[in-house]
Short mmCIF file of C-alpha atoms in Angstrom, two decimals:
data_model
loop_
_atom_site.label_atom_id
_atom_site.label_comp_id
_atom_site.label_asym_id
_atom_site.label_seq_id
_atom_site.Cartn_x
_atom_site.Cartn_y
_atom_site.Cartn_z
CA MET A 712 -11.84 142.01 1.79
CA THR A 713 -11.62 142.77 5.59
CA LYS A 714 -12.43 139.77 7.73
CA ALA A 715 -14.96 140.30 10.44
CA GLN A 716 -13.16 140.59 13.87
CA PHE A 717 -15.08 141.95 16.91
CA ASP A 718 -13.00 144.36 18.93
CA ASP A 719 -13.72 144.81 22.50
CA LEU A 720 -11.50 147.94 22.81
CA ILE A 721 -13.36 149.58 19.81
CA HIS A 722 -16.92 148.62 20.86
CA ALA A 723 -17.13 150.77 23.81
CA PRO A 724 -19.85 153.09 22.56
CA ALA A 725 -17.84 156.47 22.65
CA ARG A 726 -14.80 154.79 21.18
CA LEU A 727 -16.94 153.11 18.33
CA ARG A 728 -18.29 156.51 17.60
CA ILE A 729 -14.85 158.35 17.65
CA CYS A 730 -13.63 155.59 15.18
CA GLY A 731 -16.67 155.87 12.96
CA VAL A 732 -16.18 159.60 12.54
CA LEU A 733 -12.37 159.48 12.10
CA ARG A 734 -12.86 156.75 9.29
CA GLN A 735 -14.60 159.07 7.14
CA VAL A 736 -11.63 161.66 6.97
CA GLU A 737 -8.02 161.72 6.73
CA GLN A 738 -7.59 164.10 9.84
CA MET A 739 -9.78 165.74 12.19
CA ASP A 740 -9.40 168.66 14.61
CA PHE A 741 -10.07 167.72 18.15
CA ALA A 742 -12.61 170.62 18.63
CA VAL A 743 -14.51 169.41 15.58
CA LEU A 744 -14.60 165.80 16.73
CA ARG A 745 -15.77 166.89 20.28
CA ASP A 746 -18.54 169.05 18.77
CA THR A 747 -19.65 166.15 16.36
CA LEU A 748 -19.86 163.64 19.09
CA ASP A 749 -21.25 166.18 21.73
CA VAL A 750 -18.87 164.92 24.36
CA SER A 751 -16.71 166.70 26.87
CA ASP A 752 -13.06 167.51 26.52
CA ALA A 753 -12.16 165.19 29.19
CA THR A 754 -14.41 162.24 27.98
CA LEU A 755 -12.81 162.45 24.51
CA SER A 756 -9.11 162.89 25.71
CA LYS A 757 -9.69 159.80 27.83
CA HIS A 758 -10.89 157.63 24.95
CA LEU A 759 -8.40 159.02 22.54
CA LYS A 760 -5.72 158.02 25.15
CA THR A 761 -6.99 154.50 25.08
CA LEU A 762 -7.24 154.33 21.34
CA ALA A 763 -3.65 155.93 20.88
CA GLU A 764 -2.28 153.52 23.32
CA ALA A 765 -3.61 150.67 21.23
CA GLY A 766 -2.06 152.33 18.12
CA TYR A 767 -5.48 152.92 16.49
CA VAL A 768 -5.21 156.75 16.48
CA SER A 769 -2.37 159.27 16.37
CA LEU A 770 -2.43 162.66 17.59
CA SER A 771 -0.12 165.68 16.26
CA LYS A 772 -0.09 169.18 17.33
CA ALA A 773 -0.09 172.27 15.09
CA ALA A 774 0.19 176.01 16.00
CA SER A 775 -3.12 177.94 15.67
CA VAL A 776 -3.04 181.56 14.31
CA SER A 777 -6.63 182.01 15.36
CA ARG A 778 -5.94 181.46 19.04
CA SER A 779 -4.60 184.42 21.13
CA ASP A 780 -3.18 181.93 23.81
CA ALA A 781 -0.45 179.49 23.51
CA ARG A 782 -2.97 176.42 22.78
CA ARG A 783 -2.44 174.58 19.69
CA LEU A 784 -4.65 172.73 17.36
CA THR A 785 -4.61 168.92 17.91
CA TRP A 786 -5.14 166.80 14.71
CA ILE A 787 -6.39 163.23 15.08
CA THR A 788 -5.86 160.58 12.66
CA LEU A 789 -7.09 156.90 12.55
CA THR A 790 -4.07 154.87 11.69
CA ARG A 791 -3.82 152.13 9.34
CA ALA A 792 -4.07 149.57 12.14
CA GLY A 793 -7.13 151.59 13.43
CA ARG A 794 -8.72 151.65 10.11
CA ASN A 795 -8.31 147.76 9.78
CA ALA A 796 -9.60 147.16 13.18
CA PHE A 797 -12.55 149.37 12.67
CA ASP A 798 -13.51 147.92 9.40
CA ALA A 799 -13.33 144.28 10.70
CA HIS A 800 -15.32 145.39 13.81
CA LEU A 801 -17.83 147.08 11.57
CA ARG A 802 -18.20 143.78 9.52
CA ALA A 803 -18.60 141.73 12.65
CA LEU A 804 -21.39 144.18 13.69
CA HIS A 805 -23.19 143.66 10.36
CA GLU A 806 -22.95 140.09 10.64
CA ILE A 807 -24.20 140.14 14.24
CA ALA A 808 -27.11 142.49 13.09
CA GLY A 809 -27.71 140.31 10.11
CA ILE A 810 -27.36 143.10 7.61
CA ALA A 811 -25.53 142.48 4.35
CA ASP A 812 -22.51 144.99 3.54
CA MET B 616 -17.62 155.85 33.92
CA GLU B 617 -17.92 153.59 30.84
CA ASN B 618 -16.80 150.24 30.96
CA ASP B 619 -15.53 148.21 28.00
CA PHE B 620 -17.87 145.60 26.58
CA GLU B 621 -17.09 142.02 27.64
CA ARG B 622 -19.91 140.37 25.87
CA ARG B 623 -21.03 140.41 22.14
CA PRO B 624 -23.96 142.59 21.44
CA SER B 625 -27.36 141.30 20.42
CA PRO B 626 -28.52 141.71 16.93
CA TYR B 627 -30.70 144.51 18.02
CA GLU B 628 -27.78 146.31 19.87
CA ALA B 629 -25.41 145.78 16.76
CA ALA B 630 -28.11 147.36 14.50
CA ALA B 631 -28.52 150.24 16.97
CA SER B 632 -24.78 150.91 17.08
CA LEU B 633 -24.80 150.97 13.19
CA ARG B 634 -27.57 153.51 13.33
CA ASP B 635 -25.65 155.68 15.55
CA LEU B 636 -22.62 155.62 13.26
CA ALA B 637 -24.73 156.83 10.56
CA ALA B 638 -26.16 159.42 12.62
CA ASP B 639 -22.69 160.65 13.56
CA ARG B 640 -21.62 160.81 9.94
CA HIS B 641 -24.83 163.05 9.22
CA ALA B 642 -23.94 165.18 12.16
CA LEU B 643 -20.35 165.63 11.11
CA ALA B 644 -21.53 166.59 7.45
CA ASN B 645 -24.24 169.11 8.90
CA GLY B 646 -21.94 170.67 11.32
CA VAL B 647 -19.24 171.92 8.96
CA GLN B 648 -19.87 175.24 7.48
CA VAL B 649 -18.88 176.11 3.83
CA PRO B 650 -15.95 178.69 4.35
CA LYS B 651 -17.52 181.29 1.96
CA MET B 652 -14.64 183.80 2.39
CA LEU B 653 -12.09 181.15 1.44
CA MET B 654 -14.27 180.10 -1.71
CA ALA B 655 -14.30 183.81 -2.66
CA ALA B 656 -10.38 183.81 -2.23
CA LEU B 657 -10.32 180.85 -4.59
CA GLY B 658 -12.51 182.83 -7.15
CA GLY B 659 -10.23 185.95 -6.65
CA VAL B 660 -7.00 183.96 -7.61
CA ALA B 661 -8.94 182.73 -10.57
CA ALA B 662 -9.96 186.30 -11.56
CA TRP B 663 -6.55 187.41 -10.98
CA TRP B 664 -5.00 184.83 -13.23
CA VAL B 665 -7.62 185.66 -15.99
CA ALA B 666 -6.92 189.30 -15.61
CA GLY B 667 -3.26 188.45 -16.48
CA ALA B 668 -4.27 188.02 -20.07
CA ALA B 669 -4.79 191.72 -20.17
CA ALA B 670 -0.91 192.38 -19.86
CA ALA B 671 -0.27 189.78 -22.37
CA ASN B 672 1.01 190.25 -26.05
CA PRO B 673 -1.13 187.81 -28.24
CA GLY B 674 0.44 187.00 -31.65
CA GLU B 675 3.83 185.89 -32.70
CA ASN B 676 5.66 187.29 -29.78
CA TYR B 677 3.27 185.75 -27.30
CA GLU B 678 4.92 184.44 -23.98
CA PRO B 679 2.73 182.68 -21.61
CA PRO B 680 2.50 184.57 -18.22
CA THR B 681 4.32 183.00 -15.28
CA SER B 682 1.28 183.94 -13.01
CA GLY B 683 -0.01 180.46 -13.44
CA TRP B 684 2.64 179.00 -11.02
CA LEU B 685 1.75 181.85 -8.42
CA GLY B 686 -1.84 181.11 -8.92
CA LEU B 687 -1.18 177.45 -8.25
CA VAL B 688 0.51 178.38 -4.90
CA ALA B 689 -2.15 180.55 -3.91
CA ALA B 690 -4.75 178.01 -4.47
CA LEU B 691 -2.62 175.51 -2.55
CA VAL B 692 -2.43 177.85 0.42
CA ILE B 693 -5.99 178.51 0.46
CA ALA B 694 -6.74 174.75 0.30
CA HIS B 695 -4.45 174.78 3.59
CA LEU B 696 -6.51 177.38 5.10
CA ILE B 697 -9.75 175.69 4.32
CA ARG B 698 -8.51 172.77 6.14
CA ARG B 699 -7.51 174.82 9.18
CA GLU B 700 -11.00 176.74 9.05
CA THR B 701 -13.05 173.63 8.90
CA GLY B 702 -10.83 171.33 11.04
CA ILE B 703 -11.10 168.46 8.39
CA ARG B 704 -8.75 167.08 6.25
CA PHE B 705 -10.88 164.96 3.59
CA ARG B 706 -9.80 161.58 2.79
CA GLN B 707 -11.42 161.49 -0.60
CA MET B 708 -13.54 164.36 -2.27
CA GLY B 709 -15.85 162.11 -4.51
CA LEU B 710 -16.47 161.83 -8.01
CA ARG B 711 -18.67 164.85 -8.24
CA ALA B 712 -16.28 167.20 -6.50
CA GLY B 713 -13.47 165.93 -8.66
CA LEU B 714 -15.66 166.72 -11.79
CA VAL B 715 -16.37 170.24 -10.52
CA ALA B 716 -12.57 170.79 -9.89
CA VAL B 717 -11.93 169.82 -13.52
CA ALA B 718 -14.94 172.09 -14.60
CA ILE B 719 -13.07 175.03 -12.81
CA LEU B 720 -9.61 174.27 -14.54
CA VAL B 721 -11.45 174.08 -17.93
CA LEU B 722 -13.50 177.27 -17.22
CA CYS B 723 -10.25 179.22 -16.31
CA LEU B 724 -8.48 178.14 -19.37
CA ALA B 725 -11.41 179.06 -21.55
CA LEU B 726 -11.84 182.43 -19.92
CA PHE B 727 -8.18 183.08 -20.17
CA SER B 728 -8.18 182.20 -23.98
CA ILE B 729 -11.34 184.51 -24.45
CA SER B 730 -9.37 187.25 -22.72
CA LEU B 731 -6.40 186.90 -25.16
CA GLY B 732 -8.74 186.96 -28.05
CA LEU B 733 -10.28 190.09 -26.65
CA VAL B 734 -6.74 191.62 -26.20
CA SER B 735 -5.80 190.83 -29.68
CA PHE B 736 -8.98 192.70 -31.09
CA GLY B 737 -7.90 195.58 -28.93
CA ALA B 738 -10.65 195.17 -26.33
CA ARG B 739 -8.26 195.04 -23.53
CA TRP B 740 -10.86 196.65 -21.24
CA ALA B 741 -13.19 193.78 -21.68
CA VAL B 742 -10.84 191.44 -19.80
CA VAL B 743 -12.47 192.99 -16.70
CA LEU B 744 -15.76 191.26 -17.74
CA THR B 745 -13.91 187.91 -18.15
CA SER B 746 -12.11 188.35 -14.91
CA LEU B 747 -15.45 189.17 -13.01
CA CYS B 748 -16.94 186.08 -14.65
CA ALA B 749 -14.04 183.83 -13.46
CA PHE B 750 -14.49 185.25 -9.85
CA GLY B 751 -18.28 184.44 -9.71
CA MET B 752 -18.19 181.16 -11.34
CA VAL B 753 -15.16 179.78 -9.64
CA THR B 754 -16.45 181.05 -6.35
CA TRP B 755 -19.75 179.22 -6.86
CA LEU B 756 -18.27 176.09 -8.34
CA ALA B 757 -15.76 175.85 -5.39
CA GLY B 758 -18.75 175.90 -3.09
CA ILE B 759 -20.26 173.04 -4.92
CA ALA B 760 -17.36 171.07 -4.82
CA PHE B 761 -16.94 171.57 -0.99
CA ARG B 762 -20.64 170.76 -0.40
CA SER B 763 -20.16 167.59 -2.57
CA ALA B 764 -17.19 166.55 -0.38
CA LEU B 765 -19.44 167.06 2.64
CA ASP B 766 -22.18 164.72 1.20
CA GLN B 767 -19.33 162.20 0.67
CA LEU B 768 -18.99 162.06 4.51
CA ARG B 769 -22.49 160.89 4.82
CA ARG B 770 -21.82 157.64 2.91
#
């Protein structure tokens, strides 16, 4: 069982939401994550960069046949370290809120 | 600009954060559309595989068609396209979606067996009916499996 561990880097509201959505899936396209959270490209990119630097997310590019320009799909994955940190942070939030898991 | 939190949240703030996370999970599940064309493509692959029974020669000289492997490859390609179309690669599909996937396999095998039986009785034309049944049922069941996987995202 994951031990509760409050993580200041994850707890910033946008990053908490990013991790919360990514925790549900194996991988997600940048555009789907942006639309789900209703944030701008720049905001999402900034927080993903912070999470990637911490080793919590990884980004990979793939060619897109549906786009006429040279843009590529960006797939985002919550890494094992990211999943562990998020789970521990979630447990800490449950403890603070006084909610049993 | 958003600053990093340098203090622990209050119980009220922590509960609000947890509620926001739940709301995002619902928004994610609600925002994904079922790729109906690709569900129909899966139905098409099933119909094509069942229709292969019409070219078989049931009896002592029966040889299983090799179209099963091609069908499997086609299904994997469609699964990849579903991932590209929706922008999501699921971590887990859930028990219900798994059971529906098993039901699809059993249904296809049953319809293929029925088709072979019809061919052995000389009713080769009737394979059209089993193929149409495979198309309709697999398209419908694939949609159910996909929606079940989306429901899994809410938890």
